[in-house]
mmCIF file of C-alpha atoms in Angstrom:
data_model
loop_
_atom_site.group_PDB
_atom_site.id
_atom_site.type_symbol
_atom_site.label_atom_id
_atom_site.label_comp_id
_atom_site.label_asym_id
_atom_site.label_seq_id
_atom_site.Cartn_x
_atom_site.Cartn_y
_atom_site.Cartn_z
ATOM 1 C CA MET A 1 -20.308 -14.131 2.159
ATOM 2 C CA ASN A 2 -20.905 -10.735 -0.030
ATOM 3 C CA VAL A 3 -20.840 -10.068 -3.846
ATOM 4 C CA THR A 4 -17.228 -8.474 -3.081
ATOM 5 C CA THR A 5 -15.837 -11.687 -1.560
ATOM 6 C CA VAL A 6 -17.158 -13.730 -4.304
ATOM 7 C CA PHE A 7 -15.507 -11.625 -7.042
ATOM 8 C CA ILE A 8 -12.265 -11.796 -5.159
ATOM 9 C CA ASN A 9 -11.910 -15.608 -4.940
ATOM 10 C CA ALA A 10 -13.639 -16.264 -8.018
ATOM 11 C CA LEU A 11 -11.311 -13.962 -10.041
ATOM 12 C CA ALA A 12 -8.521 -15.248 -8.167
ATOM 13 C CA VAL A 13 -9.770 -19.361 -8.964
ATOM 14 C CA VAL A 14 -10.055 -17.743 -13.082
ATOM 15 C CA CYS A 15 -6.831 -16.847 -13.361
ATOM 16 C CA LEU A 16 -5.629 -19.908 -11.683
ATOM 17 C CA VAL A 17 -7.098 -21.798 -14.082
ATOM 18 C CA PHE A 18 -6.233 -20.294 -16.917
ATOM 19 C CA ALA A 19 -2.304 -20.148 -15.066
ATOM 20 C CA LEU A 20 -2.523 -23.621 -15.134
ATOM 21 C CA ILE A 21 -3.192 -24.252 -18.414
ATOM 22 C CA LYS A 22 -0.525 -21.986 -20.050
ATOM 23 C CA ASP A 23 2.246 -23.419 -17.741
ATOM 24 C CA PRO A 24 1.479 -25.494 -14.895
ATOM 25 C CA ALA A 25 5.336 -24.888 -13.196
ATOM 26 C CA LYS A 26 4.809 -21.445 -13.268
ATOM 27 C CA THR A 27 1.760 -21.253 -11.415
ATOM 28 C CA LYS A 28 3.060 -24.325 -9.073
ATOM 29 C CA GLN A 29 6.214 -21.069 -8.421
ATOM 30 C CA ALA A 30 3.662 -18.388 -8.221
ATOM 31 C CA LEU A 31 1.446 -20.564 -5.510
ATOM 32 C CA LYS A 32 4.898 -21.992 -3.585
ATOM 33 C CA MET A 33 5.393 -17.553 -3.013
ATOM 34 C CA ALA A 34 1.776 -16.973 -2.753
ATOM 35 C CA VAL A 35 1.985 -19.335 0.807
ATOM 36 C CA ILE A 36 5.317 -17.692 1.834
ATOM 37 C CA SER A 37 3.919 -14.198 1.055
ATOM 38 C CA PHE A 38 0.667 -15.520 3.331
ATOM 39 C CA PHE A 39 2.683 -17.234 5.819
ATOM 40 C CA ARG A 40 4.226 -13.626 5.693
ATOM 41 C CA ILE A 41 1.754 -11.385 6.322
ATOM 42 C CA PHE A 42 -0.652 -13.821 8.981
ATOM 43 C CA PRO A 43 1.114 -11.913 11.932
ATOM 44 C CA THR A 44 1.027 -8.739 10.892
ATOM 45 C CA VAL A 45 -2.389 -9.086 9.809
ATOM 46 C CA LEU A 46 -3.694 -11.165 13.005
ATOM 47 C CA ALA A 47 -2.217 -7.923 15.194
ATOM 48 C CA ILE A 48 -3.938 -5.420 13.635
ATOM 49 C CA ILE A 49 -6.861 -7.191 14.104
ATOM 50 C CA ILE A 50 -6.216 -7.604 17.566
ATOM 51 C CA ILE A 51 -5.550 -3.573 17.494
ATOM 52 C CA ILE A 52 -8.961 -2.966 15.680
ATOM 53 C CA GLY A 53 -11.109 -4.972 18.212
ATOM 54 C CA LEU A 54 -9.191 -3.447 21.058
ATOM 55 C CA LEU A 55 -10.384 0.158 19.978
ATOM 56 C CA SER A 56 -14.171 -1.025 19.255
ATOM 57 C CA GLY A 57 -14.003 -1.881 22.290
ATOM 58 C CA PHE A 58 -11.669 0.441 24.545
ATOM 59 C CA VAL A 59 -11.758 4.144 22.617
ATOM 60 C CA PRO A 60 -15.126 5.333 22.735
ATOM 61 C CA GLU A 61 -16.448 6.748 19.325
ATOM 62 C CA SER A 62 -16.654 10.030 20.627
ATOM 63 C CA GLN A 63 -12.594 10.222 21.456
ATOM 64 C CA ILE A 64 -11.923 8.539 17.936
ATOM 65 C CA SER A 65 -14.519 10.928 15.760
ATOM 66 C CA LYS A 66 -12.646 13.746 18.154
ATOM 67 C CA ILE A 67 -9.157 13.430 16.552
ATOM 68 C CA VAL A 68 -10.075 11.862 12.838
ATOM 69 C CA GLY A 69 -13.795 13.002 12.449
ATOM 70 C CA GLU A 70 -15.257 15.361 10.806
ATOM 71 C CA ASN A 71 -15.450 18.162 13.448
ATOM 72 C CA ALA A 72 -11.305 17.309 14.235
ATOM 73 C CA GLY A 73 -10.909 20.099 11.437
ATOM 74 C CA PHE A 74 -7.055 20.523 9.462
ATOM 75 C CA LYS A 75 -5.268 19.201 12.597
ATOM 76 C CA GLY A 76 -7.262 15.974 12.724
ATOM 77 C CA VAL A 77 -5.941 15.580 8.513
ATOM 78 C CA LEU A 78 -2.353 16.328 9.317
ATOM 79 C CA THR A 79 -2.381 13.770 12.659
ATOM 80 C CA VAL A 80 -3.625 10.919 10.181
ATOM 81 C CA ALA A 81 -1.249 11.901 7.273
ATOM 82 C CA PHE A 82 1.451 11.661 9.770
ATOM 83 C CA LEU A 83 0.661 8.378 11.194
ATOM 84 C CA GLY A 84 0.122 7.563 7.501
ATOM 85 C CA ALA A 85 3.481 8.371 6.608
ATOM 86 C CA ILE A 86 5.192 7.235 9.850
ATOM 87 C CA LEU A 87 3.930 4.254 9.684
ATOM 88 C CA HIS A 88 4.848 0.940 8.225
ATOM 89 C CA ILE A 89 1.669 -0.887 7.893
ATOM 90 C CA PRO A 90 0.932 -3.710 4.903
ATOM 91 C CA SER A 91 -1.394 -1.888 2.462
ATOM 92 C CA LEU A 92 -3.543 -4.782 2.555
ATOM 93 C CA ILE A 93 -4.409 -4.407 6.720
ATOM 94 C CA SER A 94 -5.015 -0.967 5.939
ATOM 95 C CA PHE A 95 -8.457 -0.959 4.080
ATOM 96 C CA PRO A 96 -9.858 -2.852 7.176
ATOM 97 C CA LEU A 97 -8.547 -0.583 9.728
ATOM 98 C CA ALA A 98 -9.916 2.164 7.580
ATOM 99 C CA ALA A 99 -13.127 0.660 7.392
ATOM 100 C CA SER A 100 -13.439 -0.006 11.155
ATOM 101 C CA LEU A 101 -11.950 3.791 12.270
ATOM 102 C CA LEU A 102 -14.651 5.189 9.387
ATOM 103 C CA GLU A 103 -17.700 3.166 11.170
ATOM 104 C CA LYS A 104 -16.683 4.384 14.428
ATOM 105 C CA GLY A 105 -16.614 8.174 13.387
ATOM 106 C CA ALA A 106 -13.464 9.121 11.425
ATOM 107 C CA SER A 107 -14.419 11.279 8.462
ATOM 108 C CA ILE A 108 -13.587 9.751 5.040
ATOM 109 C CA THR A 109 -11.197 12.616 4.427
ATOM 110 C CA SER A 110 -8.845 11.536 7.502
ATOM 111 C CA VAL A 111 -9.290 7.820 6.261
ATOM 112 C CA ALA A 112 -8.987 9.035 2.267
ATOM 113 C CA VAL A 113 -5.724 10.363 3.744
ATOM 114 C CA PHE A 114 -4.743 7.744 5.729
ATOM 115 C CA ILE A 115 -4.411 4.562 3.038
ATOM 116 C CA THR A 116 -2.824 7.471 0.695
ATOM 117 C CA THR A 117 0.068 8.026 2.796
ATOM 118 C CA LEU A 118 0.723 4.842 4.224
ATOM 119 C CA THR A 119 1.357 3.454 0.918
ATOM 120 C CA MET A 120 2.620 6.318 -0.662
ATOM 121 C CA ILE A 121 5.118 7.733 2.075
ATOM 122 C CA GLY A 122 7.966 5.470 3.410
ATOM 123 C CA MET A 123 9.706 6.421 5.909
ATOM 124 C CA VAL A 124 11.399 3.657 6.318
ATOM 125 C CA THR A 125 12.782 3.379 2.733
ATOM 126 C CA LEU A 126 13.247 6.631 2.468
ATOM 127 C CA PRO A 127 16.741 6.833 3.406
ATOM 128 C CA LEU A 128 17.386 3.775 0.691
ATOM 129 C CA GLU A 129 14.859 5.872 -2.055
ATOM 130 C CA ILE A 130 17.262 8.874 -1.035
ATOM 131 C CA ARG A 131 20.260 6.360 -1.889
ATOM 132 C CA ILE A 132 19.334 4.756 -5.528
ATOM 133 C CA LEU A 133 17.102 7.768 -6.730
ATOM 134 C CA GLY A 134 19.400 10.767 -5.130
ATOM 135 C CA LYS A 135 17.656 13.315 -2.290
ATOM 136 C CA LYS A 136 16.249 15.707 -4.501
ATOM 137 C CA LEU A 137 13.780 13.009 -6.085
ATOM 138 C CA ALA A 138 13.611 11.015 -3.141
ATOM 139 C CA LEU A 139 12.373 14.218 -1.193
ATOM 140 C CA LEU A 140 10.564 15.789 -3.488
ATOM 141 C CA ARG A 141 8.223 11.992 -4.737
ATOM 142 C CA ASN A 142 7.786 12.115 -0.940
ATOM 143 C CA GLY A 143 7.058 15.544 0.081
ATOM 144 C CA LEU A 144 4.514 15.994 -2.658
ATOM 145 C CA SER A 145 2.709 12.660 -1.822
ATOM 146 C CA PHE A 146 2.290 13.316 1.591
ATOM 147 C CA ILE A 147 0.242 16.919 0.148
ATOM 148 C CA ILE A 148 -1.660 14.848 -2.744
ATOM 149 C CA ALA A 149 -2.641 12.904 -0.038
ATOM 150 C CA ILE A 150 -4.125 16.140 1.664
ATOM 151 C CA ILE A 151 -5.984 17.300 -1.463
ATOM 152 C CA ILE A 152 -7.333 13.800 -2.538
ATOM 153 C CA GLY A 153 -8.342 13.287 0.973
ATOM 154 C CA LEU A 154 -10.115 16.460 0.988
ATOM 155 C CA ILE A 155 -11.699 16.110 -1.865
ATOM 156 C CA MET A 156 -12.967 13.005 -1.444
ATOM 157 C CA GLY A 157 -14.791 14.254 1.666
ATOM 158 C CA ALA A 158 -16.342 17.309 0.212
ATOM 159 C CA ILE A 159 -17.956 14.812 -3.093
ATOM 160 C CA LEU A 160 -18.874 11.587 -1.310
ATOM 161 C CA MET B 1 24.848 -14.091 -2.527
ATOM 162 C CA LYS B 2 22.220 -11.225 -2.877
ATOM 163 C CA LYS B 3 19.133 -13.251 -2.288
ATOM 164 C CA MET B 4 20.740 -15.454 1.136
ATOM 165 C CA MET B 5 20.695 -11.721 2.076
ATOM 166 C CA SER B 6 17.487 -10.737 1.068
ATOM 167 C CA LYS B 7 15.828 -14.706 3.287
ATOM 168 C CA GLU B 8 18.198 -13.201 6.387
ATOM 169 C CA LYS B 9 16.031 -9.857 5.902
ATOM 170 C CA GLN B 10 13.126 -12.134 5.231
ATOM 171 C CA LYS B 11 13.561 -13.358 8.397
ATOM 172 C CA LYS B 12 14.494 -10.949 10.731
ATOM 173 C CA GLY B 13 11.049 -9.266 9.512
ATOM 174 C CA LEU B 14 9.306 -12.262 10.690
ATOM 175 C CA VAL B 15 11.004 -12.442 14.293
ATOM 176 C CA LYS B 16 9.997 -7.860 14.256
ATOM 177 C CA ASP B 17 6.739 -9.802 13.096
ATOM 178 C CA MET B 18 5.803 -12.049 15.867
ATOM 179 C CA LEU B 19 7.479 -9.715 18.542
ATOM 180 C CA PHE B 20 4.849 -7.167 17.623
ATOM 181 C CA LEU B 21 1.954 -10.152 16.874
ATOM 182 C CA GLY B 22 3.267 -11.160 21.029
ATOM 183 C CA ILE B 23 2.916 -7.762 22.409
ATOM 184 C CA THR B 24 -0.094 -6.643 21.284
ATOM 185 C CA LEU B 25 -1.842 -9.968 22.164
ATOM 186 C CA VAL B 26 -0.444 -9.395 25.683
ATOM 187 C CA ILE B 27 -1.530 -6.534 25.360
ATOM 188 C CA ALA B 28 -5.068 -7.148 24.468
ATOM 189 C CA VAL B 29 -5.153 -10.332 26.631
ATOM 190 C CA VAL B 30 -3.837 -8.118 29.799
ATOM 191 C CA LEU B 31 -6.115 -5.123 29.115
ATOM 192 C CA LEU B 32 -9.275 -7.950 28.557
ATOM 193 C CA LEU B 33 -8.812 -9.700 31.788
ATOM 194 C CA MET B 34 -9.072 -6.196 33.397
ATOM 195 C CA PHE B 35 -11.772 -5.635 32.113
ATOM 196 C CA PRO B 36 -13.969 -8.236 31.880
ATOM 197 C CA GLU B 37 -16.823 -6.388 30.516
ATOM 198 C CA LYS B 38 -15.427 -5.527 27.786
ATOM 199 C CA ARG B 39 -14.385 -8.963 26.155
ATOM 200 C CA GLU B 40 -17.782 -9.417 24.558
ATOM 201 C CA PRO B 41 -17.124 -6.445 22.359
ATOM 202 C CA VAL B 42 -13.930 -6.921 21.539
ATOM 203 C CA ILE B 43 -13.408 -10.438 20.641
ATOM 204 C CA SER B 44 -16.658 -9.712 18.486
ATOM 205 C CA SER B 45 -15.330 -7.189 16.873
ATOM 206 C CA SER B 46 -11.648 -8.696 15.397
ATOM 207 C CA LYS B 47 -13.769 -11.759 15.293
ATOM 208 C CA GLY B 48 -15.782 -10.296 12.135
ATOM 209 C CA PHE B 49 -12.965 -8.234 10.571
ATOM 210 C CA PHE B 50 -11.332 -11.445 11.250
ATOM 211 C CA VAL B 51 -13.531 -13.715 9.026
ATOM 212 C CA GLU B 52 -13.749 -10.974 6.262
ATOM 213 C CA MET B 53 -10.086 -11.014 5.949
ATOM 214 C CA ILE B 54 -9.382 -14.825 6.241
ATOM 215 C CA LEU B 55 -12.405 -15.366 3.327
ATOM 216 C CA ILE B 56 -10.283 -12.505 0.771
ATOM 217 C CA LEU B 57 -6.565 -13.012 1.577
ATOM 218 C CA PRO B 58 -5.737 -16.100 0.593
ATOM 219 C CA ALA B 59 -7.401 -14.815 -3.014
ATOM 220 C CA VAL B 60 -5.748 -12.084 -3.056
ATOM 221 C CA ILE B 61 -2.072 -13.680 -2.517
ATOM 222 C CA ILE B 62 -2.814 -16.420 -5.184
ATOM 223 C CA LEU B 63 -3.341 -12.555 -7.309
ATOM 224 C CA MET B 64 -0.339 -11.747 -6.386
ATOM 225 C CA GLY B 65 1.529 -14.541 -6.307
ATOM 226 C CA LEU B 66 0.095 -15.431 -10.624
ATOM 227 C CA PHE B 67 1.059 -12.225 -11.804
ATOM 228 C CA ALA B 68 4.396 -11.497 -9.667
ATOM 229 C CA VAL B 69 5.542 -14.572 -11.591
ATOM 230 C CA PHE B 70 3.730 -14.857 -15.883
ATOM 231 C CA VAL B 71 4.678 -10.491 -15.244
ATOM 232 C CA PRO B 72 7.763 -10.535 -14.445
ATOM 233 C CA ASN B 73 10.232 -8.011 -14.116
ATOM 234 C CA ASP B 74 11.391 -7.474 -17.306
ATOM 235 C CA VAL B 75 8.608 -6.964 -19.426
ATOM 236 C CA ILE B 76 7.507 -3.976 -16.729
ATOM 237 C CA VAL B 77 11.220 -2.508 -17.429
ATOM 238 C CA LYS B 78 10.718 -3.459 -20.655
ATOM 239 C CA TYR B 79 7.946 -0.739 -20.957
ATOM 240 C CA LEU B 80 8.009 1.468 -18.121
ATOM 241 C CA GLY B 81 8.980 5.128 -19.601
ATOM 242 C CA ARG B 82 9.414 3.509 -23.068
ATOM 243 C CA SER B 83 6.827 6.056 -24.849
ATOM 244 C CA SER B 84 6.164 9.941 -24.056
ATOM 245 C CA GLY B 85 3.571 12.229 -23.177
ATOM 246 C CA ILE B 86 0.065 11.389 -22.202
ATOM 247 C CA LYS B 87 0.251 7.717 -23.181
ATOM 248 C CA GLY B 88 3.084 7.129 -21.805
ATOM 249 C CA ILE B 89 1.917 8.069 -18.158
ATOM 250 C CA PHE B 90 -0.927 6.413 -18.749
ATOM 251 C CA LEU B 91 1.409 3.315 -19.514
ATOM 252 C CA ALA B 92 3.557 4.247 -16.901
ATOM 253 C CA ILE B 93 0.882 3.673 -14.175
ATOM 254 C CA LEU B 94 -0.313 0.592 -15.420
ATOM 255 C CA MET B 95 2.750 -0.893 -15.106
ATOM 256 C CA GLY B 96 3.248 0.058 -11.454
ATOM 257 C CA ALA B 97 -0.499 -1.290 -10.923
ATOM 258 C CA PHE B 98 0.892 -5.182 -11.195
ATOM 259 C CA PRO B 99 1.896 -6.201 -8.343
ATOM 260 C CA THR B 100 5.174 -6.812 -8.351
ATOM 261 C CA GLY B 101 6.778 -6.247 -4.897
ATOM 262 C CA PRO B 102 7.277 -3.979 -1.915
ATOM 263 C CA LEU B 103 8.651 -0.461 -3.567
ATOM 264 C CA TYR B 104 12.314 -0.290 -2.556
ATOM 265 C CA VAL B 105 12.261 -3.245 -5.522
ATOM 266 C CA ALA B 106 10.950 -0.409 -7.804
ATOM 267 C CA PHE B 107 13.996 2.006 -6.773
ATOM 268 C CA PRO B 108 16.643 0.620 -8.791
ATOM 269 C CA ILE B 109 14.609 -0.015 -11.939
ATOM 270 C CA ALA B 110 13.418 3.562 -11.573
ATOM 271 C CA ALA B 111 17.269 4.231 -11.603
ATOM 272 C CA ALA B 112 18.022 2.443 -14.303
ATOM 273 C CA LEU B 113 15.458 3.612 -16.736
ATOM 274 C CA LEU B 114 16.180 7.372 -15.339
ATOM 275 C CA LYS B 115 19.488 7.027 -16.835
ATOM 276 C CA LYS B 116 18.049 5.334 -19.630
ATOM 277 C CA GLY B 117 16.408 8.562 -20.760
ATOM 278 C CA ALA B 118 13.514 7.678 -19.425
ATOM 279 C CA ARG B 119 11.479 10.619 -19.063
ATOM 280 C CA ILE B 120 10.936 11.465 -15.128
ATOM 281 C CA SER B 121 7.329 12.374 -14.716
ATOM 282 C CA ASN B 122 6.812 8.794 -16.116
ATOM 283 C CA ILE B 123 8.880 7.886 -13.927
ATOM 284 C CA ILE B 124 7.640 8.919 -10.705
ATOM 285 C CA ALA B 125 3.930 8.460 -11.801
ATOM 286 C CA SER B 126 5.291 4.438 -12.442
ATOM 287 C CA LEU B 127 7.057 4.460 -9.386
ATOM 288 C CA SER B 128 3.788 6.333 -6.873
ATOM 289 C CA ALA B 129 1.611 3.818 -8.852
ATOM 290 C CA TRP B 130 3.839 0.877 -7.307
ATOM 291 C CA ALA B 131 3.179 1.917 -4.016
ATOM 292 C CA CYS B 132 -0.720 2.851 -4.406
ATOM 293 C CA ILE B 133 -2.232 0.901 -6.712
ATOM 294 C CA LYS B 134 -2.161 -2.546 -7.132
ATOM 295 C CA ILE B 135 -5.522 -4.596 -8.906
ATOM 296 C CA PRO B 136 -6.009 -6.953 -5.981
ATOM 297 C CA GLN B 137 -5.528 -4.714 -3.122
ATOM 298 C CA GLU B 138 -7.844 -2.504 -4.981
ATOM 299 C CA LEU B 139 -10.276 -5.681 -4.300
ATOM 300 C CA VAL B 140 -9.010 -5.914 -0.967
ATOM 301 C CA GLU B 141 -10.528 -1.838 -1.104
ATOM 302 C CA LEU B 142 -13.217 -2.349 -2.631
ATOM 303 C CA GLN B 143 -14.290 -5.098 0.176
ATOM 304 C CA PHE B 144 -13.883 -3.153 2.825
ATOM 305 C CA LEU B 145 -14.616 0.392 1.829
ATOM 306 C CA GLY B 146 -17.112 0.008 -0.095
ATOM 307 C CA LEU B 147 -17.122 0.973 -4.617
ATOM 308 C CA LYS B 148 -17.764 4.281 -4.628
ATOM 309 C CA PHE B 149 -15.015 4.928 -1.960
ATOM 310 C CA MET B 150 -12.654 3.117 -3.902
ATOM 311 C CA ILE B 151 -13.523 3.888 -7.905
ATOM 312 C CA THR B 152 -13.454 7.717 -6.206
ATOM 313 C CA ARG B 153 -9.606 7.403 -4.814
ATOM 314 C CA LEU B 154 -8.422 5.265 -7.736
ATOM 315 C CA LEU B 155 -9.402 8.018 -9.750
ATOM 316 C CA LEU B 156 -8.211 10.880 -7.896
ATOM 317 C CA THR B 157 -4.822 9.135 -6.965
ATOM 318 C CA VAL B 158 -4.530 8.587 -11.051
ATOM 319 C CA VAL B 159 -5.225 12.113 -11.650
ATOM 320 C CA PHE B 160 -2.600 13.629 -8.734
ATOM 321 C CA VAL B 161 -0.078 11.368 -9.907
ATOM 322 C CA ILE B 162 -0.152 12.425 -13.432
ATOM 323 C CA ILE B 163 0.336 16.106 -11.845
ATOM 324 C CA MET B 164 2.965 15.032 -9.477
ATOM 325 C CA GLY B 165 5.039 13.316 -11.825
ATOM 326 C CA ILE B 166 5.284 16.079 -14.166
ATOM 327 C CA ALA B 167 5.734 18.716 -11.554
ATOM 328 C CA ILE B 168 8.640 17.055 -10.009
ATOM 329 C CA GLU B 169 10.114 16.642 -14.159
ATOM 330 C CA GLN B 170 9.391 20.488 -13.935
ATOM 331 C CA ILE B 171 10.748 20.958 -11.121
ATOM 332 C CA ILE B 172 14.207 18.824 -11.635
ATOM 333 C CA LEU B 173 14.221 20.686 -15.205
ATOM 334 C CA TRP B 174 14.250 23.866 -13.603
ATOM 335 C CA SER B 175 16.664 23.345 -10.715
ATOM 336 C CA GLU B 176 19.127 21.223 -12.904
ATOM 337 C CA LYS B 177 19.457 24.165 -15.791
ATOM 338 C CA THR B 178 19.295 27.338 -12.994
ATOM 339 C CA ASN B 179 22.467 25.264 -11.271
ATOM 340 C CA LYS B 180 23.960 23.396 -14.636
ATOM 341 C CA HIS B 181 28.053 24.164 -13.116
ATOM 342 C CA GLU B 182 27.233 22.953 -10.221
ATOM 343 C CA GLN B 183 25.545 18.864 -11.492
ATOM 344 C CA THR B 184 28.724 15.918 -11.318
ATOM 345 C CA SER B 185 26.510 13.107 -12.387
#
């Protein structure tokens, strides 16, 4: 157990205690929601974790760094940006995936770009976004998000 | 009616996720049977990440549930896009950062606010924050990628989300001005 783990769990306990004091009924509702979403997210967590294992066992580090590493250049960055935009992984699980890629030789830039496009751009939800917010706004938001994800990644790669 | 529909959708999503897990599992088993020497590294790596995840996942999900129940959507709606200027944008980002469900929940809220006359820049900023800045999620990022990575990405995201909001607002205003007569709704 590291400091972050302890911190997150302590924070959850403190919030839970405060919530219980303030409104037990609402807290019960929140816990019910939590249990449901835990079971909802768990299959995906397991699947991604198996994929991470396979990735580290079967894909050699040189391969990963060739595709998404420092020397992959802008093409590598674009590749991960597209992957992040298309894939529909819950962002909670994108972090361990990103960490394992980083460990295996991916660059900070590509990992940051991947997380950012993954969360900000939703190809799956784009039709819905267009219907509700209009074509112009939805396409502008997703398109510009793609560009700023790359900018954020490049800056992070430069300063970290 | 709406609730039933969402329940059905959830069920369909769960089936899809289980299918995804099943396929992954089958591929993993086949690969590991074919290459027994890879068993050790694959299993130990998966186990490491699994333990790390399972130690924080319940806490993160409890935090999200508490936020969702105690900071209901109408509170968010009340503050989103209410004030203007840079303060409005920061407020919009902060409000978006409360975990209140998936992004598609935010679209109707954003549309309603736009109709009410909220600034486009605020709405874009809060939508983006809703998408990618969630307080419990930042904690998971902290766990796996470290403080420096998390803080840097968070700060850069806030800055660029603001820039993007203002840029989109300008583009929309500009394009509305140029073809005013074509406008319908």
